[in-house]
Amino acid sequence: MKQNDEAWEAVNWDLDFGSFEWMVHLAACFNRHLPAGAPWTEWPEWSTDMPGWVQDKNRPGWLSALRLIHTHPRIAVKKSVVSVTSSHGITRELEDVDVSSRWWHVNVNIDWNVPRPLVAALDELHGPSPSHAFVPGQMEQLCLGVDDDSVSYGLGLSSVLQAMLDEVVLLSQATNFHAARCRFCHETTYREGLRGQGFPPGKEVLFACGSCTGEPLTN
Ligand SMILES: [Zn+2]
């Protein structure tokens, strides 16, 4: 097919065939004949020794993620690292991205104090909350993805990238925490969820901490 011959002619063979960058590039080559604003429709014909086998039903989701990465001015891919610069100019990276990835770790990478305009935007979105003012160590790394087996992991990646593009969306997750106190040892900490509950001191949400229950600490 002529269209595919032209796609292969555009390929940069210097890229690492095992990398996610290669997948993005190859998909871009196979969809280069489409108008600039059109969704990608062509799944690249790569041979079986290349990475990234994806079931037919999940391919449209991956094509939309690959297109977002290729076309968005604030998203870049180098080898298997995807970097995204947010609406407020903070660049964050997703590492080891491939088509079997379902969950991604995102370092929030912001000072303890959330900048005032962002606090105002979070208050607007969720109602005023004391948790909007800062990001504690417990929330510095977010685990993002889609908790639904029927959704293409590619669509999951797109939603993670969209969150990383919009500082307010990402900080909505990073500031969704509460103040907690162990009912046994009375140690206080911050825990994910229950946005803004357990403030001020003395009003913490009670829980049983890992050392008191003998369970391995998970956060
Ligand atoms: Zn305890």
mmCIF file of C-alpha atoms and ligand atoms in Angstrom:
data_model
loop_
_atom_site.group_PDB
_atom_site.id
_atom_site.type_symbol
_atom_site.label_atom_id
_atom_site.label_comp_id
_atom_site.label_asym_id
_atom_site.label_seq_id
_atom_site.Cartn_x
_atom_site.Cartn_y
_atom_site.Cartn_z
ATOM 1 C CA MET A 1 0.000 0.000 0.000
ATOM 2 C CA LYS A 2 1.417 3.361 -1.064
ATOM 3 C CA GLN A 3 0.413 5.089 2.147
ATOM 4 C CA ASN A 4 2.367 2.558 4.238
ATOM 5 C CA ASP A 5 5.415 2.772 1.954
ATOM 6 C CA GLU A 6 5.455 6.523 2.565
ATOM 7 C CA ALA A 7 5.090 5.934 6.311
ATOM 8 C CA TRP A 8 8.171 3.676 6.343
ATOM 9 C CA GLU A 9 10.130 6.219 4.290
ATOM 10 C CA ALA A 10 9.529 8.816 7.021
ATOM 11 C CA VAL A 11 10.839 6.538 9.790
ATOM 12 C CA ASN A 12 13.884 7.597 11.808
ATOM 13 C CA TRP A 13 15.824 4.331 12.179
ATOM 14 C CA ASP A 14 18.188 5.829 14.760
ATOM 15 C CA LEU A 15 15.602 5.567 17.521
ATOM 16 C CA ASP A 16 15.710 2.760 20.080
ATOM 17 C CA PHE A 17 13.158 0.164 18.912
ATOM 18 C CA GLY A 18 12.520 -0.865 22.509
ATOM 19 C CA SER A 19 11.500 2.622 23.575
ATOM 20 C CA PHE A 20 8.131 4.300 23.922
ATOM 21 C CA GLU A 21 9.565 7.172 21.843
ATOM 22 C CA TRP A 22 9.789 4.709 18.948
ATOM 23 C CA MET A 23 6.100 3.797 19.309
ATOM 24 C CA VAL A 24 5.071 7.454 19.309
ATOM 25 C CA HIS A 25 7.283 8.134 16.289
ATOM 26 C CA LEU A 26 6.115 5.114 14.298
ATOM 27 C CA ALA A 27 2.446 5.896 14.963
ATOM 28 C CA ALA A 28 3.105 9.487 13.839
ATOM 29 C CA CYS A 29 4.655 8.211 10.594
ATOM 30 C CA PHE A 30 1.685 5.953 9.866
ATOM 31 C CA ASN A 31 -0.812 8.752 10.508
ATOM 32 C CA ARG A 32 1.093 11.585 8.835
ATOM 33 C CA HIS A 33 -1.243 11.530 5.800
ATOM 34 C CA LEU A 34 -4.186 12.593 7.996
ATOM 35 C CA PRO A 35 -5.214 16.266 8.395
ATOM 36 C CA ALA A 36 -3.511 17.962 11.368
ATOM 37 C CA GLY A 37 -6.588 18.072 13.626
ATOM 38 C CA ALA A 38 -7.875 14.565 12.848
ATOM 39 C CA PRO A 39 -7.735 11.657 15.304
ATOM 40 C CA TRP A 40 -5.196 8.973 14.415
ATOM 41 C CA THR A 41 -6.717 5.830 12.928
ATOM 42 C CA GLU A 42 -3.787 3.742 11.611
ATOM 43 C CA TRP A 43 -2.138 1.198 13.871
ATOM 44 C CA PRO A 44 1.499 0.847 12.722
ATOM 45 C CA GLU A 45 2.500 -2.475 11.176
ATOM 46 C CA TRP A 46 5.372 -3.419 13.379
ATOM 47 C CA SER A 47 6.879 -6.848 13.353
ATOM 48 C CA THR A 48 6.579 -9.183 16.299
ATOM 49 C CA ASP A 49 10.100 -8.556 17.569
ATOM 50 C CA MET A 50 9.179 -4.943 18.205
ATOM 51 C CA PRO A 51 7.557 -4.038 21.520
ATOM 52 C CA GLY A 52 4.087 -2.865 22.175
ATOM 53 C CA TRP A 53 1.599 -5.526 21.198
ATOM 54 C CA VAL A 54 -1.874 -4.173 21.903
ATOM 55 C CA GLN A 55 -5.250 -5.893 21.502
ATOM 56 C CA ASP A 56 -7.377 -4.531 18.642
ATOM 57 C CA LYS A 57 -10.044 -3.127 20.951
ATOM 58 C CA ASN A 58 -7.488 -1.097 22.913
ATOM 59 C CA ARG A 59 -5.713 0.373 19.894
ATOM 60 C CA PRO A 60 -7.903 3.483 19.431
ATOM 61 C CA GLY A 61 -7.207 4.473 23.049
ATOM 62 C CA TRP A 62 -3.465 4.080 22.552
ATOM 63 C CA LEU A 63 -3.557 5.981 19.258
ATOM 64 C CA SER A 64 -5.220 8.917 21.005
ATOM 65 C CA ALA A 65 -2.555 8.870 23.751
ATOM 66 C CA LEU A 66 0.289 8.607 21.205
ATOM 67 C CA ARG A 67 -1.203 11.478 19.208
ATOM 68 C CA LEU A 68 -1.558 13.642 22.329
ATOM 69 C CA ILE A 69 2.115 13.033 23.167
ATOM 70 C CA HIS A 70 3.256 13.729 19.605
ATOM 71 C CA THR A 71 1.214 16.875 19.033
ATOM 72 C CA HIS A 72 0.915 18.674 22.379
ATOM 73 C CA PRO A 73 3.453 21.519 22.678
ATOM 74 C CA ARG A 74 3.898 20.891 26.427
ATOM 75 C CA ILE A 75 4.446 17.121 26.159
ATOM 76 C CA ALA A 76 7.694 15.480 25.026
ATOM 77 C CA VAL A 77 8.983 11.908 24.855
ATOM 78 C CA LYS A 78 12.627 10.824 25.063
ATOM 79 C CA LYS A 79 13.365 7.086 25.105
ATOM 80 C CA SER A 80 10.725 5.825 27.556
ATOM 81 C CA VAL A 81 10.308 9.008 29.588
ATOM 82 C CA VAL A 82 7.333 11.253 28.888
ATOM 83 C CA SER A 83 7.660 14.792 30.263
ATOM 84 C CA VAL A 84 4.763 17.164 30.699
ATOM 85 C CA THR A 85 4.909 20.872 31.534
ATOM 86 C CA SER A 86 1.852 22.039 33.451
ATOM 87 C CA SER A 87 -0.243 25.151 32.929
ATOM 88 C CA HIS A 88 1.883 26.744 35.676
ATOM 89 C CA GLY A 89 5.216 25.839 34.106
ATOM 90 C CA ILE A 90 6.181 22.864 36.275
ATOM 91 C CA THR A 91 7.704 19.948 34.327
ATOM 92 C CA ARG A 92 7.050 16.444 35.585
ATOM 93 C CA GLU A 93 8.063 13.072 34.161
ATOM 94 C CA LEU A 94 6.535 9.656 33.708
ATOM 95 C CA GLU A 95 9.251 6.988 33.617
ATOM 96 C CA ASP A 96 9.375 3.555 31.958
ATOM 97 C CA VAL A 97 6.238 4.165 29.915
ATOM 98 C CA ASP A 98 5.100 1.300 27.717
ATOM 99 C CA VAL A 99 1.813 -0.162 26.559
ATOM 100 C CA SER A 100 1.584 -2.562 29.490
ATOM 101 C CA SER A 101 1.696 0.326 31.997
ATOM 102 C CA ARG A 102 -1.494 0.869 33.895
ATOM 103 C CA TRP A 103 -0.413 3.012 36.844
ATOM 104 C CA TRP A 104 2.058 5.859 36.791
ATOM 105 C CA HIS A 105 3.933 7.535 39.616
ATOM 106 C CA VAL A 106 3.968 11.307 39.370
ATOM 107 C CA ASN A 107 6.172 13.420 41.616
ATOM 108 C CA VAL A 108 4.183 16.502 42.536
ATOM 109 C CA ASN A 109 7.459 18.433 42.673
ATOM 110 C CA ILE A 110 6.078 21.559 44.303
ATOM 111 C CA ASP A 111 7.167 23.479 47.393
ATOM 112 C CA TRP A 112 5.391 22.679 50.677
ATOM 113 C CA ASN A 113 3.253 25.825 50.273
ATOM 114 C CA VAL A 114 0.822 25.790 47.375
ATOM 115 C CA PRO A 115 0.960 29.172 45.535
ATOM 116 C CA ARG A 116 -1.954 31.473 46.490
ATOM 117 C CA PRO A 117 -3.691 31.607 43.071
ATOM 118 C CA LEU A 118 -3.766 27.813 43.018
ATOM 119 C CA VAL A 119 -5.183 27.646 46.555
ATOM 120 C CA ALA A 120 -7.938 29.993 45.370
ATOM 121 C CA ALA A 121 -8.639 27.778 42.346
ATOM 122 C CA LEU A 122 -8.785 24.651 44.551
ATOM 123 C CA ASP A 123 -11.118 26.394 47.038
ATOM 124 C CA GLU A 124 -13.316 27.379 44.115
ATOM 125 C CA LEU A 125 -13.428 23.810 42.822
ATOM 126 C CA HIS A 126 -13.894 21.865 46.061
ATOM 127 C CA GLY A 127 -14.985 24.476 48.599
ATOM 128 C CA PRO A 128 -12.483 26.011 51.034
ATOM 129 C CA SER A 129 -10.253 23.442 52.739
ATOM 130 C CA PRO A 130 -7.176 23.704 54.987
ATOM 131 C CA SER A 131 -5.524 20.930 52.938
ATOM 132 C CA HIS A 132 -5.330 23.201 49.883
ATOM 133 C CA ALA A 133 -2.569 25.303 51.431
ATOM 134 C CA PHE A 134 0.263 22.734 51.346
ATOM 135 C CA VAL A 135 1.422 19.372 50.010
ATOM 136 C CA PRO A 136 2.930 17.158 52.752
ATOM 137 C CA GLY A 137 5.583 14.516 52.082
ATOM 138 C CA GLN A 138 2.922 11.800 52.171
ATOM 139 C CA MET A 139 1.342 13.295 49.035
ATOM 140 C CA GLU A 140 4.533 14.120 47.134
ATOM 141 C CA GLN A 141 4.190 11.127 44.861
ATOM 142 C CA LEU A 142 0.822 10.373 43.291
ATOM 143 C CA CYS A 143 -0.162 7.062 41.754
ATOM 144 C CA LEU A 144 -2.405 7.850 38.797
ATOM 145 C CA GLY A 145 -4.236 5.659 36.318
ATOM 146 C CA VAL A 146 -7.644 4.242 35.560
ATOM 147 C CA ASP A 147 -9.152 1.678 37.886
ATOM 148 C CA ASP A 148 -11.359 0.068 35.245
ATOM 149 C CA ASP A 149 -10.396 -3.118 33.388
ATOM 150 C CA SER A 150 -12.615 -2.327 30.434
ATOM 151 C CA VAL A 151 -10.815 0.931 29.626
ATOM 152 C CA SER A 152 -7.776 0.923 27.314
ATOM 153 C CA TYR A 153 -4.630 1.689 29.309
ATOM 154 C CA GLY A 154 -3.970 4.210 26.548
ATOM 155 C CA LEU A 155 -7.035 6.196 27.556
ATOM 156 C CA GLY A 156 -5.807 5.898 31.143
ATOM 157 C CA LEU A 157 -2.479 7.405 30.064
ATOM 158 C CA SER A 158 -4.311 10.218 28.247
ATOM 159 C CA SER A 159 -6.220 11.104 31.405
ATOM 160 C CA VAL A 160 -2.986 11.101 33.444
ATOM 161 C CA LEU A 161 -1.349 13.395 30.870
ATOM 162 C CA GLN A 162 -4.374 15.726 30.937
ATOM 163 C CA ALA A 163 -4.090 15.929 34.733
ATOM 164 C CA MET A 164 -0.373 16.702 34.441
ATOM 165 C CA LEU A 165 -1.099 19.462 31.909
ATOM 166 C CA ASP A 166 -3.499 21.215 34.276
ATOM 167 C CA GLU A 167 -1.883 22.231 37.573
ATOM 168 C CA VAL A 168 -5.283 22.575 39.280
ATOM 169 C CA VAL A 169 -6.319 19.030 38.340
ATOM 170 C CA LEU A 170 -3.035 17.568 39.569
ATOM 171 C CA LEU A 171 -3.076 19.567 42.817
ATOM 172 C CA SER A 172 -6.696 18.534 43.357
ATOM 173 C CA GLN A 173 -5.333 15.035 43.830
ATOM 174 C CA ALA A 174 -2.228 16.097 45.790
ATOM 175 C CA THR A 175 -4.305 18.123 48.276
ATOM 176 C CA ASN A 176 -6.926 15.446 48.837
ATOM 177 C CA PHE A 177 -5.640 14.390 52.255
ATOM 178 C CA HIS A 178 -6.619 14.647 55.892
ATOM 179 C CA ALA A 179 -4.928 14.929 59.270
ATOM 180 C CA ALA A 180 -4.920 11.609 61.108
ATOM 181 C CA ARG A 181 -3.957 10.328 64.532
ATOM 182 C CA CYS A 182 -3.238 6.744 65.556
ATOM 183 C CA ARG A 183 -5.768 5.655 68.146
ATOM 184 C CA PHE A 184 -3.079 3.588 69.908
ATOM 185 C CA CYS A 185 0.213 5.478 69.879
ATOM 186 C CA HIS A 186 -1.336 8.920 69.159
ATOM 187 C CA GLU A 187 1.226 9.717 66.444
ATOM 188 C CA THR A 188 -0.177 12.235 63.977
ATOM 189 C CA THR A 189 0.299 12.135 60.222
ATOM 190 C CA TYR A 190 -1.405 12.995 56.943
ATOM 191 C CA ARG A 191 -3.270 10.373 54.953
ATOM 192 C CA GLU A 192 -4.753 10.321 51.467
ATOM 193 C CA GLY A 193 -8.478 11.053 51.001
ATOM 194 C CA LEU A 194 -11.147 12.821 53.130
ATOM 195 C CA ARG A 195 -10.052 16.224 51.830
ATOM 196 C CA GLY A 196 -9.295 18.644 54.651
ATOM 197 C CA GLN A 197 -10.822 16.598 57.466
ATOM 198 C CA GLY A 198 -9.125 16.290 60.853
ATOM 199 C CA PHE A 199 -7.901 19.884 61.039
ATOM 200 C CA PRO A 200 -7.172 21.635 63.430
ATOM 201 C CA PRO A 201 -4.948 19.847 66.013
ATOM 202 C CA GLY A 202 -6.960 17.662 68.367
ATOM 203 C CA LYS A 203 -9.606 16.955 65.713
ATOM 204 C CA GLU A 204 -7.595 14.392 63.724
ATOM 205 C CA VAL A 205 -9.299 11.425 62.063
ATOM 206 C CA LEU A 206 -8.478 8.303 64.085
ATOM 207 C CA PHE A 207 -6.832 5.268 62.498
ATOM 208 C CA ALA A 208 -4.517 2.419 63.480
ATOM 209 C CA CYS A 209 -0.956 3.004 62.291
ATOM 210 C CA GLY A 210 1.292 0.354 60.750
ATOM 211 C CA SER A 211 3.617 -0.082 63.712
ATOM 212 C CA CYS A 212 0.710 -0.495 66.102
ATOM 213 C CA THR A 213 -1.025 -3.110 63.936
ATOM 214 C CA GLY A 214 2.215 -4.833 62.901
ATOM 215 C CA GLU A 215 1.390 -4.393 59.225
ATOM 216 C CA PRO A 216 3.915 -3.148 56.727
ATOM 217 C CA LEU A 217 3.643 0.593 56.222
ATOM 218 C CA THR A 218 2.021 1.423 52.906
ATOM 219 C CA ASN A 219 2.151 5.192 52.949
HETATM 220 ZN ZN ZN B 1 0.227 3.802 66.237
#
